[in-house]
Backbone as a chain_set.jsonl record, in Angstrom:
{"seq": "XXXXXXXXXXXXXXXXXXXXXXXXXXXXXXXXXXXXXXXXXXXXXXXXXXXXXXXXXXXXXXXXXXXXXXXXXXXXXXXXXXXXXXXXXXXXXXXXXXXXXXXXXXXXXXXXXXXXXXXXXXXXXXXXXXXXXXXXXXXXXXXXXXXXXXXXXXXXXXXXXXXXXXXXXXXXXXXXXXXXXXX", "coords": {"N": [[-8.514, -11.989, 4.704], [-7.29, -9.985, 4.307], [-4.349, -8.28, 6.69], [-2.935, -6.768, 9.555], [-0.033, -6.018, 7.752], [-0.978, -5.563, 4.962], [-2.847, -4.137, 5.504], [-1.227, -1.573, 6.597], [0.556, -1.531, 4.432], [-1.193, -0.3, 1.725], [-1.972, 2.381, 3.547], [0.151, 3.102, 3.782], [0.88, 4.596, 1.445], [-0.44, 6.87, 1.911], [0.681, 7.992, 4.202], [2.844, 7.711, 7.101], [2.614, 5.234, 8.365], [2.14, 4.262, 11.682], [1.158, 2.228, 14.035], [-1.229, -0.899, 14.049], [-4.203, -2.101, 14.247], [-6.439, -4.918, 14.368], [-9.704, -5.211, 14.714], [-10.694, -7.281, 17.378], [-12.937, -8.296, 18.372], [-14.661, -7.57, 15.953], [-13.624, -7.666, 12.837], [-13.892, -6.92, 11.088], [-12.852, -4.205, 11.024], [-10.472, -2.112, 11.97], [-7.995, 0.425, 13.528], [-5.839, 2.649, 12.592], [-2.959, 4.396, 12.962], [-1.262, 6.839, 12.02], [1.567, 9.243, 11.287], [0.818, 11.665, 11.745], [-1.741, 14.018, 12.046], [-2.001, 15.561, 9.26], [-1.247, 13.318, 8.06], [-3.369, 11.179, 8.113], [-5.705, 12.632, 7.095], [-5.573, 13.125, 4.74], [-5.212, 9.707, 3.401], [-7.806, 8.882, 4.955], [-9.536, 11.05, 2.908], [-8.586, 9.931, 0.423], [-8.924, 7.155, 0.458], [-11.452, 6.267, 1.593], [-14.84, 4.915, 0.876], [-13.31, 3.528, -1.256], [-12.999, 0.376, -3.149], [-12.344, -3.045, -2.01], [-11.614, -6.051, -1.92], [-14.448, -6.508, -2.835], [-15.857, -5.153, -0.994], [-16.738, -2.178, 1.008], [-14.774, 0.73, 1.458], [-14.879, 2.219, 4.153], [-13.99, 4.847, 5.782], [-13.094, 6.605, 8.497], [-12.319, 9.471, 10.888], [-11.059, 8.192, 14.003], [-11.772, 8.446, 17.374], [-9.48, 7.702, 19.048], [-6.379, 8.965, 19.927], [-4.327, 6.759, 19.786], [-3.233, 4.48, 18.925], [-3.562, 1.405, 21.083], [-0.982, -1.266, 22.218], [-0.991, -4.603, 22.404], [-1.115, -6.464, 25.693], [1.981, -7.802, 26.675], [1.776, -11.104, 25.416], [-0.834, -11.583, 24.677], [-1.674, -11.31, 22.247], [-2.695, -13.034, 20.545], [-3.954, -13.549, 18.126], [-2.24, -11.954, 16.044], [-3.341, -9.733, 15.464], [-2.549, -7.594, 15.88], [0.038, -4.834, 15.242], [3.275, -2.913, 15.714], [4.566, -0.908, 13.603], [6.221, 1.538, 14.162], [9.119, 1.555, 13.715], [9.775, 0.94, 10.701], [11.694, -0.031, 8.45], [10.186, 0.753, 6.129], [8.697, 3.173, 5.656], [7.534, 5.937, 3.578], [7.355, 8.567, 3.961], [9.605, 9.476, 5.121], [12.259, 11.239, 5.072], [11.999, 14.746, 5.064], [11.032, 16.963, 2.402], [11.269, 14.721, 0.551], [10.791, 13.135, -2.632], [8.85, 11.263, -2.349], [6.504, 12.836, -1.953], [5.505, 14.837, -3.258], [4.118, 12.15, -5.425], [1.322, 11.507, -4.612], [-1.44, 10.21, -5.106], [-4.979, 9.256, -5.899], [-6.577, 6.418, -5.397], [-6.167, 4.314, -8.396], [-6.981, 2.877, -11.48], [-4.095, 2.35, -12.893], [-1.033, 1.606, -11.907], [2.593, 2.821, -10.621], [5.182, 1.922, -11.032], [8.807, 1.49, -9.415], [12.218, 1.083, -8.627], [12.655, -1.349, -10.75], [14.148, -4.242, -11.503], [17.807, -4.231, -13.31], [17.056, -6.518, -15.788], [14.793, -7.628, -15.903], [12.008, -7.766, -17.521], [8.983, -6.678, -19.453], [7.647, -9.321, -19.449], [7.936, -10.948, -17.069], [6.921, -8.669, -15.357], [4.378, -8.465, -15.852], [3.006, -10.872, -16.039], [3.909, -11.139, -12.662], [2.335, -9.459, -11.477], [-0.382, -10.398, -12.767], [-0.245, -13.146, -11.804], [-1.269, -12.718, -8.997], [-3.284, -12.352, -8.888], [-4.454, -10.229, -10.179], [-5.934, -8.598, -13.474], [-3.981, -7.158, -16.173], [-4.013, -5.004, -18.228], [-2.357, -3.101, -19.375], [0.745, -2.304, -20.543], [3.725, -0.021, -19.879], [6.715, 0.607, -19.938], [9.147, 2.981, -18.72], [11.937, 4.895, -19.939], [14.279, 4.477, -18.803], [14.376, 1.642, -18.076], [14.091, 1.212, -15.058], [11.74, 1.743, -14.042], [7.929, 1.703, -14.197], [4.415, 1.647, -16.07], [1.873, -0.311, -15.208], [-1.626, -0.783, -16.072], [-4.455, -2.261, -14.46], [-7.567, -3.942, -14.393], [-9.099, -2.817, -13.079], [-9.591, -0.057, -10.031], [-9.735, -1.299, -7.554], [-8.742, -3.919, -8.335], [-6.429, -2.752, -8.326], [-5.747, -1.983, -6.156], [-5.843, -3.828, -4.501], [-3.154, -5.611, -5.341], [-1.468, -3.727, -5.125], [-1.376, -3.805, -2.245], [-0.322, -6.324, -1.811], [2.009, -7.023, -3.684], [3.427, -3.822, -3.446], [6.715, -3.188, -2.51], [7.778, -5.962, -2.758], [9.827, -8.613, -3.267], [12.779, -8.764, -5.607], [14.717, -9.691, -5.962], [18.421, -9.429, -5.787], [18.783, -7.708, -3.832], [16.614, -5.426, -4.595], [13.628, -4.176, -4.378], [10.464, -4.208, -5.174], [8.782, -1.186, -5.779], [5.906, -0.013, -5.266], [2.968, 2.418, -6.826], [0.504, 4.55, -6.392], [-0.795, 6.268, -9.984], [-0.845, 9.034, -11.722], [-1.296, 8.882, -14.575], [-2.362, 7.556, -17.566], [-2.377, 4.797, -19.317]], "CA": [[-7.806, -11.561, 3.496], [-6.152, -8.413, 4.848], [-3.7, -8.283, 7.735], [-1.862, -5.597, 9.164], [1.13, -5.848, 6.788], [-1.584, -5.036, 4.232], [-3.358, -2.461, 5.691], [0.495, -0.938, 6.37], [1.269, -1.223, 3.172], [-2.184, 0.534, 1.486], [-2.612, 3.531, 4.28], [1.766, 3.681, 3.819], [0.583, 5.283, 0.484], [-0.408, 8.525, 1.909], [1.168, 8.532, 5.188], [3.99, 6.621, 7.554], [1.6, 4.372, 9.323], [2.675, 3.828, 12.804], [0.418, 1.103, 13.952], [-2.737, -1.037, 12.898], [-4.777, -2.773, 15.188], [-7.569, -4.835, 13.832], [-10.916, -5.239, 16.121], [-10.853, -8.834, 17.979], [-14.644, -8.673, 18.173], [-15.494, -6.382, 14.829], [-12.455, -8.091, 12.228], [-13.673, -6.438, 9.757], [-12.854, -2.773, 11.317], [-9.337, -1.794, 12.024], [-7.471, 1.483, 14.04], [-4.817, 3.037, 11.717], [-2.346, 5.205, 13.516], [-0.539, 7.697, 11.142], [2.477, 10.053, 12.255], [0.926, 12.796, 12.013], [-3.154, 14.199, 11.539], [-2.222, 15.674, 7.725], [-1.414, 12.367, 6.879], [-4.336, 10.396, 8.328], [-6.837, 13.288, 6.325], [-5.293, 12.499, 2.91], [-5.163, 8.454, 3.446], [-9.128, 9.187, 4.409], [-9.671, 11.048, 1.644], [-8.563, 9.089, -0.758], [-9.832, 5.168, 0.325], [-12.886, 6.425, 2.036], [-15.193, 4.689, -0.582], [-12.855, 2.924, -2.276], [-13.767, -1.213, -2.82], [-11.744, -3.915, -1.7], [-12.004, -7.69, -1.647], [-15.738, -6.463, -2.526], [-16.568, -4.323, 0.065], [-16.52, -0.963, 0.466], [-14.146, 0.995, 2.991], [-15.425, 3.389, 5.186], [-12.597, 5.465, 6.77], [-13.531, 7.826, 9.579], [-11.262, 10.053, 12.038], [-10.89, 7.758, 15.587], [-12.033, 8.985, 18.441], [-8.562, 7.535, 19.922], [-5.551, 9.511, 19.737], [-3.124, 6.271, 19.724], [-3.398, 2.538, 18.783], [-2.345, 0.885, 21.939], [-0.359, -2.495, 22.243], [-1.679, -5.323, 23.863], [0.008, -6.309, 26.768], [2.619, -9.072, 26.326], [1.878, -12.54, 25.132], [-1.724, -11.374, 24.468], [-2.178, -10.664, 21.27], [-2.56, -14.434, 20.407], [-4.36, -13.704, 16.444], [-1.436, -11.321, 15.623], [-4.359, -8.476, 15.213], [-2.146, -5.884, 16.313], [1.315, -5.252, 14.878], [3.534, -1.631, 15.519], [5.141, 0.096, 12.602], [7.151, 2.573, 14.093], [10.144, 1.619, 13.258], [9.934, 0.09, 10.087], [12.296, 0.605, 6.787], [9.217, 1.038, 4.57], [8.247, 4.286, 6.146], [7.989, 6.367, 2.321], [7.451, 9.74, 4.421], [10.577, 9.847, 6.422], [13.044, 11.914, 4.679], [11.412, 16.106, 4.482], [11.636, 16.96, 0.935], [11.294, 13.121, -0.19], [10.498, 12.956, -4.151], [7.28, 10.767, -2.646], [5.287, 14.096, -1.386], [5.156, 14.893, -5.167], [3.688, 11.752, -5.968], [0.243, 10.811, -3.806], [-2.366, 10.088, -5.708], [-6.263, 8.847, -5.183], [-6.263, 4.838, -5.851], [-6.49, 4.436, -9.97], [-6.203, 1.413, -12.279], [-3.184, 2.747, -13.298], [-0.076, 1.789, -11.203], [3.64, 3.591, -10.869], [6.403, 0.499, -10.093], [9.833, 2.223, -9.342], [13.12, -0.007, -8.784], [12.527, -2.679, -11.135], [15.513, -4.87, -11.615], [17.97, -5.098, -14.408], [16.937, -7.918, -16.128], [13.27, -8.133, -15.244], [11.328, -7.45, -18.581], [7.485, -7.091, -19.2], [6.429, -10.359, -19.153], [7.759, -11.01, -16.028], [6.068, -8.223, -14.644], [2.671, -8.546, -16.435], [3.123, -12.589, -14.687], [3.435, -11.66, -11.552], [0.654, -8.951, -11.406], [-1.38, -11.545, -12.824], [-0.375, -14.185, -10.464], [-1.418, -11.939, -7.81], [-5.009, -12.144, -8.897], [-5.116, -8.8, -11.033], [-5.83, -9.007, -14.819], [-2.973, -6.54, -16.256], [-4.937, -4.628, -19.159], [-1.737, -2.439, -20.701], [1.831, -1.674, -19.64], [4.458, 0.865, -20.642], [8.143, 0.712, -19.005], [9.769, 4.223, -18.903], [13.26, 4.905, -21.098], [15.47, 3.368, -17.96], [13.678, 0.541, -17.871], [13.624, 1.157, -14.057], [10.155, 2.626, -13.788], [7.308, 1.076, -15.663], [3.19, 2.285, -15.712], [1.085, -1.575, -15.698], [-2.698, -0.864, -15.9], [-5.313, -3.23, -14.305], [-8.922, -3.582, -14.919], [-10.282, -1.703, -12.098], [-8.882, 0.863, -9.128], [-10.269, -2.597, -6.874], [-7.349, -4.892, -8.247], [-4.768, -1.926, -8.395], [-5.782, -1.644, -4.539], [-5.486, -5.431, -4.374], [-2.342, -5.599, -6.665], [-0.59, -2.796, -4.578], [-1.361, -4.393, -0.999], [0.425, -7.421, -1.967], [3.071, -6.147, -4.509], [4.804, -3.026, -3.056], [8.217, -3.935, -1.628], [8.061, -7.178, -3.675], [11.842, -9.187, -3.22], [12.919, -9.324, -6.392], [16.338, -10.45, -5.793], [19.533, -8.656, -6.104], [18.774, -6.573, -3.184], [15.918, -5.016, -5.296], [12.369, -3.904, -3.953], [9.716, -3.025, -5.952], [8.151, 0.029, -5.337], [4.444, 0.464, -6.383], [2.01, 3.338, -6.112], [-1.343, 4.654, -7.751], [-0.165, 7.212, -11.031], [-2.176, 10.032, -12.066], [-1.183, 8.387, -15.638], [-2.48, 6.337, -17.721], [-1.587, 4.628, -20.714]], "C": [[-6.943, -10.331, 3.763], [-5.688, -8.231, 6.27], [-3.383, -6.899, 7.921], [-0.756, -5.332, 8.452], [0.259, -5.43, 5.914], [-2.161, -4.011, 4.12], [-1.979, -1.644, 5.721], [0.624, -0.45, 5.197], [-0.11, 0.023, 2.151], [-2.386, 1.933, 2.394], [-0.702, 4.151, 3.816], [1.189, 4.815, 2.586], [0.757, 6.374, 0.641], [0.214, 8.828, 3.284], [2.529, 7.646, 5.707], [2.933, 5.981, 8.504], [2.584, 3.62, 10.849], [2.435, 2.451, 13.794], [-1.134, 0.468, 13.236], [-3.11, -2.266, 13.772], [-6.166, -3.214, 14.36], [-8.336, -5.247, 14.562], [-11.1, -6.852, 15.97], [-12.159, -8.823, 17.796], [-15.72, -8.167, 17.048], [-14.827, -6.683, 13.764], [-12.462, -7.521, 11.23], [-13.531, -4.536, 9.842], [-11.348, -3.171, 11.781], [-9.073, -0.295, 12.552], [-6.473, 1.546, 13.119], [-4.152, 3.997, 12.471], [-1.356, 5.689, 12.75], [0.34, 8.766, 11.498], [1.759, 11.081, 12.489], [-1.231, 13.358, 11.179], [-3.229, 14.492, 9.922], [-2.113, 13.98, 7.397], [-2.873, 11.149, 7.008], [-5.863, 10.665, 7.554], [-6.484, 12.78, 4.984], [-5.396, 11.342, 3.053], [-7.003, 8.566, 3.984], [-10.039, 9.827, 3.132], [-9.46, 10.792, 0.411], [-8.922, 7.821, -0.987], [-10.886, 5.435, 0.964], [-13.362, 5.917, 0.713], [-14.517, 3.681, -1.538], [-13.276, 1.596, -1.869], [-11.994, -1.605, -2.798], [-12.279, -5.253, -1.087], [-13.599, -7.417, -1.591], [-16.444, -5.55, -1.911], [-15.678, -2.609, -0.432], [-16.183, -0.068, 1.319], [-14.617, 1.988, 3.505], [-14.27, 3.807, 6.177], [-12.875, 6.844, 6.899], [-12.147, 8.388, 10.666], [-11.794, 8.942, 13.249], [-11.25, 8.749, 16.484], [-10.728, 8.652, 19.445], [-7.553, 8.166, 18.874], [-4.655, 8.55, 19.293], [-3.715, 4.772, 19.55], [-2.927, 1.984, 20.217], [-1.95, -0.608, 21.631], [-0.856, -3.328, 22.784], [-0.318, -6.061, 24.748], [0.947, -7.837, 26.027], [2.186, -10.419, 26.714], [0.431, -12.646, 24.529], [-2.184, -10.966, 23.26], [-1.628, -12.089, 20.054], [-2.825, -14.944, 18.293], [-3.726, -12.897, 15.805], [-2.458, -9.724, 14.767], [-3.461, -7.146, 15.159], [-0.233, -5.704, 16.196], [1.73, -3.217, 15.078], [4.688, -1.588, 14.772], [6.011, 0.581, 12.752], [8.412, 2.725, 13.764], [10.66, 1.0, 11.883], [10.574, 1.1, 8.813], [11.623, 1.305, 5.574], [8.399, 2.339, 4.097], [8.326, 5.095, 4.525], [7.944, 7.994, 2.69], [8.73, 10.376, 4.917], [11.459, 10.906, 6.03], [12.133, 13.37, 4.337], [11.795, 16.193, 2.846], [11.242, 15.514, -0.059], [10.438, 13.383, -1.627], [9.171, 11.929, -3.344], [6.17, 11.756, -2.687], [4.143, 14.219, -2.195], [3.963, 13.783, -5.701], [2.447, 10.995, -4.978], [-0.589, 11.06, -4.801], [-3.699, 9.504, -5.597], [-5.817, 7.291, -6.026], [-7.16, 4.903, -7.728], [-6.512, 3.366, -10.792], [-5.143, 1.275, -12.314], [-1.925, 2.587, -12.259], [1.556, 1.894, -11.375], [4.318, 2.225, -10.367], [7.5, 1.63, -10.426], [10.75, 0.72, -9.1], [13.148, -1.313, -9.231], [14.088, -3.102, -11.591], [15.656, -4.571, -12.515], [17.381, -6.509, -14.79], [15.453, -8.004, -16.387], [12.485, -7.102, -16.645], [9.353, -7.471, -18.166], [6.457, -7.819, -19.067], [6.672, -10.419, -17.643], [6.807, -10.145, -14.986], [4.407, -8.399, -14.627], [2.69, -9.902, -16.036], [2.759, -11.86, -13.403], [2.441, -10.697, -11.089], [-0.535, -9.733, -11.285], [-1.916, -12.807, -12.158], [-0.566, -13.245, -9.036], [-3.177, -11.631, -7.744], [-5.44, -10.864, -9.782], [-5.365, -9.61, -12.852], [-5.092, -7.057, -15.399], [-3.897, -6.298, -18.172], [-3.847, -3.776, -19.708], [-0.715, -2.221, -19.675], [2.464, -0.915, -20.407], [6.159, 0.855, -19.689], [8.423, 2.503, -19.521], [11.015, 4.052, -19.957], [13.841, 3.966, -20.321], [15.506, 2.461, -17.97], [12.886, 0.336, -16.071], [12.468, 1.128, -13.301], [9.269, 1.633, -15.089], [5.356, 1.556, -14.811], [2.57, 0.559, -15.97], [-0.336, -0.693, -14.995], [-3.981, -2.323, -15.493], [-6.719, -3.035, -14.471], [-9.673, -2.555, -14.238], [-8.876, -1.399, -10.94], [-8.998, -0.607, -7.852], [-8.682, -3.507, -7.178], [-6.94, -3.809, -8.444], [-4.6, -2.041, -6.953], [-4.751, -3.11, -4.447], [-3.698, -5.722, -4.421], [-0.988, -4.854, -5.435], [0.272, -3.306, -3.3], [-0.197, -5.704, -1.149], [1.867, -7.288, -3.038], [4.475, -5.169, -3.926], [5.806, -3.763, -1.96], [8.297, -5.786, -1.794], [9.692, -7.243, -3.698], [11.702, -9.424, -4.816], [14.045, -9.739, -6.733], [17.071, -9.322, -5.92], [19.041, -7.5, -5.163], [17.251, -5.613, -3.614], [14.558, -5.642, -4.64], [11.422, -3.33, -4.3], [8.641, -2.333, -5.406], [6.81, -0.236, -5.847], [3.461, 1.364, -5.513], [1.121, 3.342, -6.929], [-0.407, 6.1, -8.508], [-1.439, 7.87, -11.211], [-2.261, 9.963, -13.604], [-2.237, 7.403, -16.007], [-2.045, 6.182, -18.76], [-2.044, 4.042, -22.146]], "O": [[-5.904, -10.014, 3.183], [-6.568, -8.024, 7.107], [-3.432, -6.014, 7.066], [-0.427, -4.149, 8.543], [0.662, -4.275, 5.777], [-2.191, -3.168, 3.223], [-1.714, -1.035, 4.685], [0.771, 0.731, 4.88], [0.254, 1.188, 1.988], [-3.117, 2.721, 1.793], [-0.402, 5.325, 3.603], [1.103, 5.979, 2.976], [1.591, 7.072, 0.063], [0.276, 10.029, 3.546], [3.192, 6.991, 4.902], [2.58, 6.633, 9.486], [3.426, 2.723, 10.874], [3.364, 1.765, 14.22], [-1.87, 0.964, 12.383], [-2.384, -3.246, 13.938], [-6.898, -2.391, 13.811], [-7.765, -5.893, 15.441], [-11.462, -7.51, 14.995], [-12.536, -9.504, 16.842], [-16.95, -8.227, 17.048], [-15.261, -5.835, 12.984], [-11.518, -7.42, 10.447], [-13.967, -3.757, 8.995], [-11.029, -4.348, 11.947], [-9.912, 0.475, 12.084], [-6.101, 0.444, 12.715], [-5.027, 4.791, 12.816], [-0.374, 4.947, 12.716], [-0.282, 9.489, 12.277], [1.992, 11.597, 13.581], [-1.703, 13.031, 10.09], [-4.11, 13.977, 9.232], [-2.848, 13.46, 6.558], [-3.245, 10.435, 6.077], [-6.777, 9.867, 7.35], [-7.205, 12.055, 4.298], [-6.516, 11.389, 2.546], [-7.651, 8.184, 3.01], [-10.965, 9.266, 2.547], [-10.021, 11.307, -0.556], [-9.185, 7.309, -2.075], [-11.58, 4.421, 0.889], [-12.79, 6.17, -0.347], [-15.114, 3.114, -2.454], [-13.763, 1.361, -0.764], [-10.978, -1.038, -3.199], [-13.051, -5.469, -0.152], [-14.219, -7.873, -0.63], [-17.563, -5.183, -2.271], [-14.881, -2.133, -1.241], [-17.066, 0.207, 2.132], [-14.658, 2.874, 2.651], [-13.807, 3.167, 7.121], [-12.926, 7.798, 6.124], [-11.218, 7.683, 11.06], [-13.015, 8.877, 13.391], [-10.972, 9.925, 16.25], [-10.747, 9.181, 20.556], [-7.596, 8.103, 17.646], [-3.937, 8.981, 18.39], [-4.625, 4.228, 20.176], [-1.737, 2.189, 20.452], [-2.618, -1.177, 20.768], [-1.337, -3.009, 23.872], [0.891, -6.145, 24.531], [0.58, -8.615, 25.146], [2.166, -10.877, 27.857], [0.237, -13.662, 23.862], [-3.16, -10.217, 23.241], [-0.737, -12.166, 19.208], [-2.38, -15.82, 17.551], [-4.27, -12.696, 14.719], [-2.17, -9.011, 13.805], [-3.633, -6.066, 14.593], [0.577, -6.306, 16.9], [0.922, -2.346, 14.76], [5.728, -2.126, 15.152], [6.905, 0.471, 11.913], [8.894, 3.832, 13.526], [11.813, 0.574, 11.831], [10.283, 2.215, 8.38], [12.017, 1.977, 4.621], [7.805, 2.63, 3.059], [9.44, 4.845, 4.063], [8.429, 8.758, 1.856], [8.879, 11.586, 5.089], [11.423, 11.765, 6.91], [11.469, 13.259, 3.306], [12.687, 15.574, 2.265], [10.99, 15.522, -1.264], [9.327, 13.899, -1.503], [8.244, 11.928, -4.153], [5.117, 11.591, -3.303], [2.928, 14.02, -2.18], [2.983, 14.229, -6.297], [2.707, 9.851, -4.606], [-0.501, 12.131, -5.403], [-3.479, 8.82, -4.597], [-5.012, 7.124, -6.942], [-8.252, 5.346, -8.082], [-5.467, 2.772, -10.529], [-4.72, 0.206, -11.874], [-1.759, 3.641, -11.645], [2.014, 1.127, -12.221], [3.929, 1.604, -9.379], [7.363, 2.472, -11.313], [10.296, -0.41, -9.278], [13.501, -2.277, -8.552], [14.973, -2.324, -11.947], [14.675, -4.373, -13.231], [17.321, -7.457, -14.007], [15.137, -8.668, -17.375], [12.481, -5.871, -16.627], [8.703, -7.943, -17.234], [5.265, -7.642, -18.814], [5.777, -10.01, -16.903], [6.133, -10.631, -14.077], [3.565, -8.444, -13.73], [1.792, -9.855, -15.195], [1.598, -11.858, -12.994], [1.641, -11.12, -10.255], [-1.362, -9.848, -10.381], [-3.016, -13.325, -11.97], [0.257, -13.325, -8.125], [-3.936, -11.028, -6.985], [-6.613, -10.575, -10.018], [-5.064, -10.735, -13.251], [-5.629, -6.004, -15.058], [-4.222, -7.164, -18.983], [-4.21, -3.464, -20.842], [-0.894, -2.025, -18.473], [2.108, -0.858, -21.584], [6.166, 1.345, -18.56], [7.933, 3.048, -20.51], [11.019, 3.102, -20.74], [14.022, 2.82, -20.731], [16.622, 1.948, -17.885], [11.845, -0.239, -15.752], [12.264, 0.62, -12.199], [9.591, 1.14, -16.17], [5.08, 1.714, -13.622], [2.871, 0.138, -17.087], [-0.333, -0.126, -13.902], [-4.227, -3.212, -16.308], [-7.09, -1.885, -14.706], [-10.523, -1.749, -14.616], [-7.788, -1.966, -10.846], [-7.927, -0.737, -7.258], [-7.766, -3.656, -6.369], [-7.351, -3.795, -9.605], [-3.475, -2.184, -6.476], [-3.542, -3.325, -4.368], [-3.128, -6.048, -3.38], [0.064, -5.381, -5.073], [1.481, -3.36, -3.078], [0.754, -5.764, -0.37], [2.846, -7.791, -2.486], [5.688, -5.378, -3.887], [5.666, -4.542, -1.018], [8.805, -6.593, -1.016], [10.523, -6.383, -3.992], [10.787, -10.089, -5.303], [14.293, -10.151, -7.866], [16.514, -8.248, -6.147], [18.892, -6.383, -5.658], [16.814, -5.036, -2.618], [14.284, -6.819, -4.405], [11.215, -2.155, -4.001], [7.75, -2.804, -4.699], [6.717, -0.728, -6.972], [3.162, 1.319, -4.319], [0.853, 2.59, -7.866], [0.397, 6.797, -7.889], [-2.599, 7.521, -10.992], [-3.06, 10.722, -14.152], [-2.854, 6.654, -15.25], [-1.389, 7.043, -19.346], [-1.248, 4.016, -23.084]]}, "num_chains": 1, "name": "protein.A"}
């Protein structure tokens, strides 16, 4: 149920995740490689504990400095995927309006670039088709921005993993984080 594009996308939260290696003989353990040690302490302290698909994550400092690669052609169950250069990075720019917004995982989730056009059912759909149950929403004035609440911090996790950077045509990628809102 969770790849590295998923883990990516959940650890992206609090840091720029560089790679994500998940254990061939342990599948249900994973290496996270984060640019930089602040961001690997905040992305522990905030999903340490938290549930997903049930379980319940346990996220410890590595004893390895670096994810490595496996050699070429070898990495046959696509376990091990590197990051570093990827568009989705939400750290990259100093200063970046994300800094501001990290938050511990909540029911409550922030969507940013929602299309013209794209009203609240659609959104409260495809939440829903995503396996969450969508318990209250609120769009901002722009319409751009909108707060949807789910039943538990569990599907927001869920919800998020599969969600952020959602195509929603017209060029348009929706954003989603955890809000310190609710509604």
């Amino acid at each position: 149920m969770v790849t590295p594009q998923s883990i990516f996308t959940l650890f992206g939260v609090y840091g720029d995740v560089q790679r994500v290696k998940i254990l061939y003989n342990k599948k249900d353990s994973a290496l996270i490689q984060l640019s930089d040690g602040n961001q690997a302490q905040l992305a522990m302290s905030h999903l340490n504990g938290q549930k997903v698909f049930g379980k319940v994550m346990r996220v410890t400092l590595s004893k390895h400095q670096t994810v490595a690669l496996p050699r070429e052609g070898l990495d046959d169950q696509l376990l091990t995927k590197d990051f570093s250069g990827s568009p989705l990075h939400r750290f990259k720019k100093p200063g970046s309006k994300n800094f501001q917004n990290i938050f511990p995982p909540s029911s409550t989730l922030h969507l940013s670039n929602v299309r013209d056009g794209v009203g609240e059912d659609d959104l409260r759909l495809l939440f829903s088709n995503s396996g969450g149950t969508v318990k209250a929403f609120k769009f901002f004035q722009d319409r751009k921005m909108a707060l949807i609440q789910m039943t538990s911090a569990e599907e927001a996790i869920q919800t998020l993993m599969e969600l952020h950077n959602y195509d929603m045509g017209g060029n348009h990628h929706l954003k989603v984080s955890f809000s310190k809102s609710t509604i």
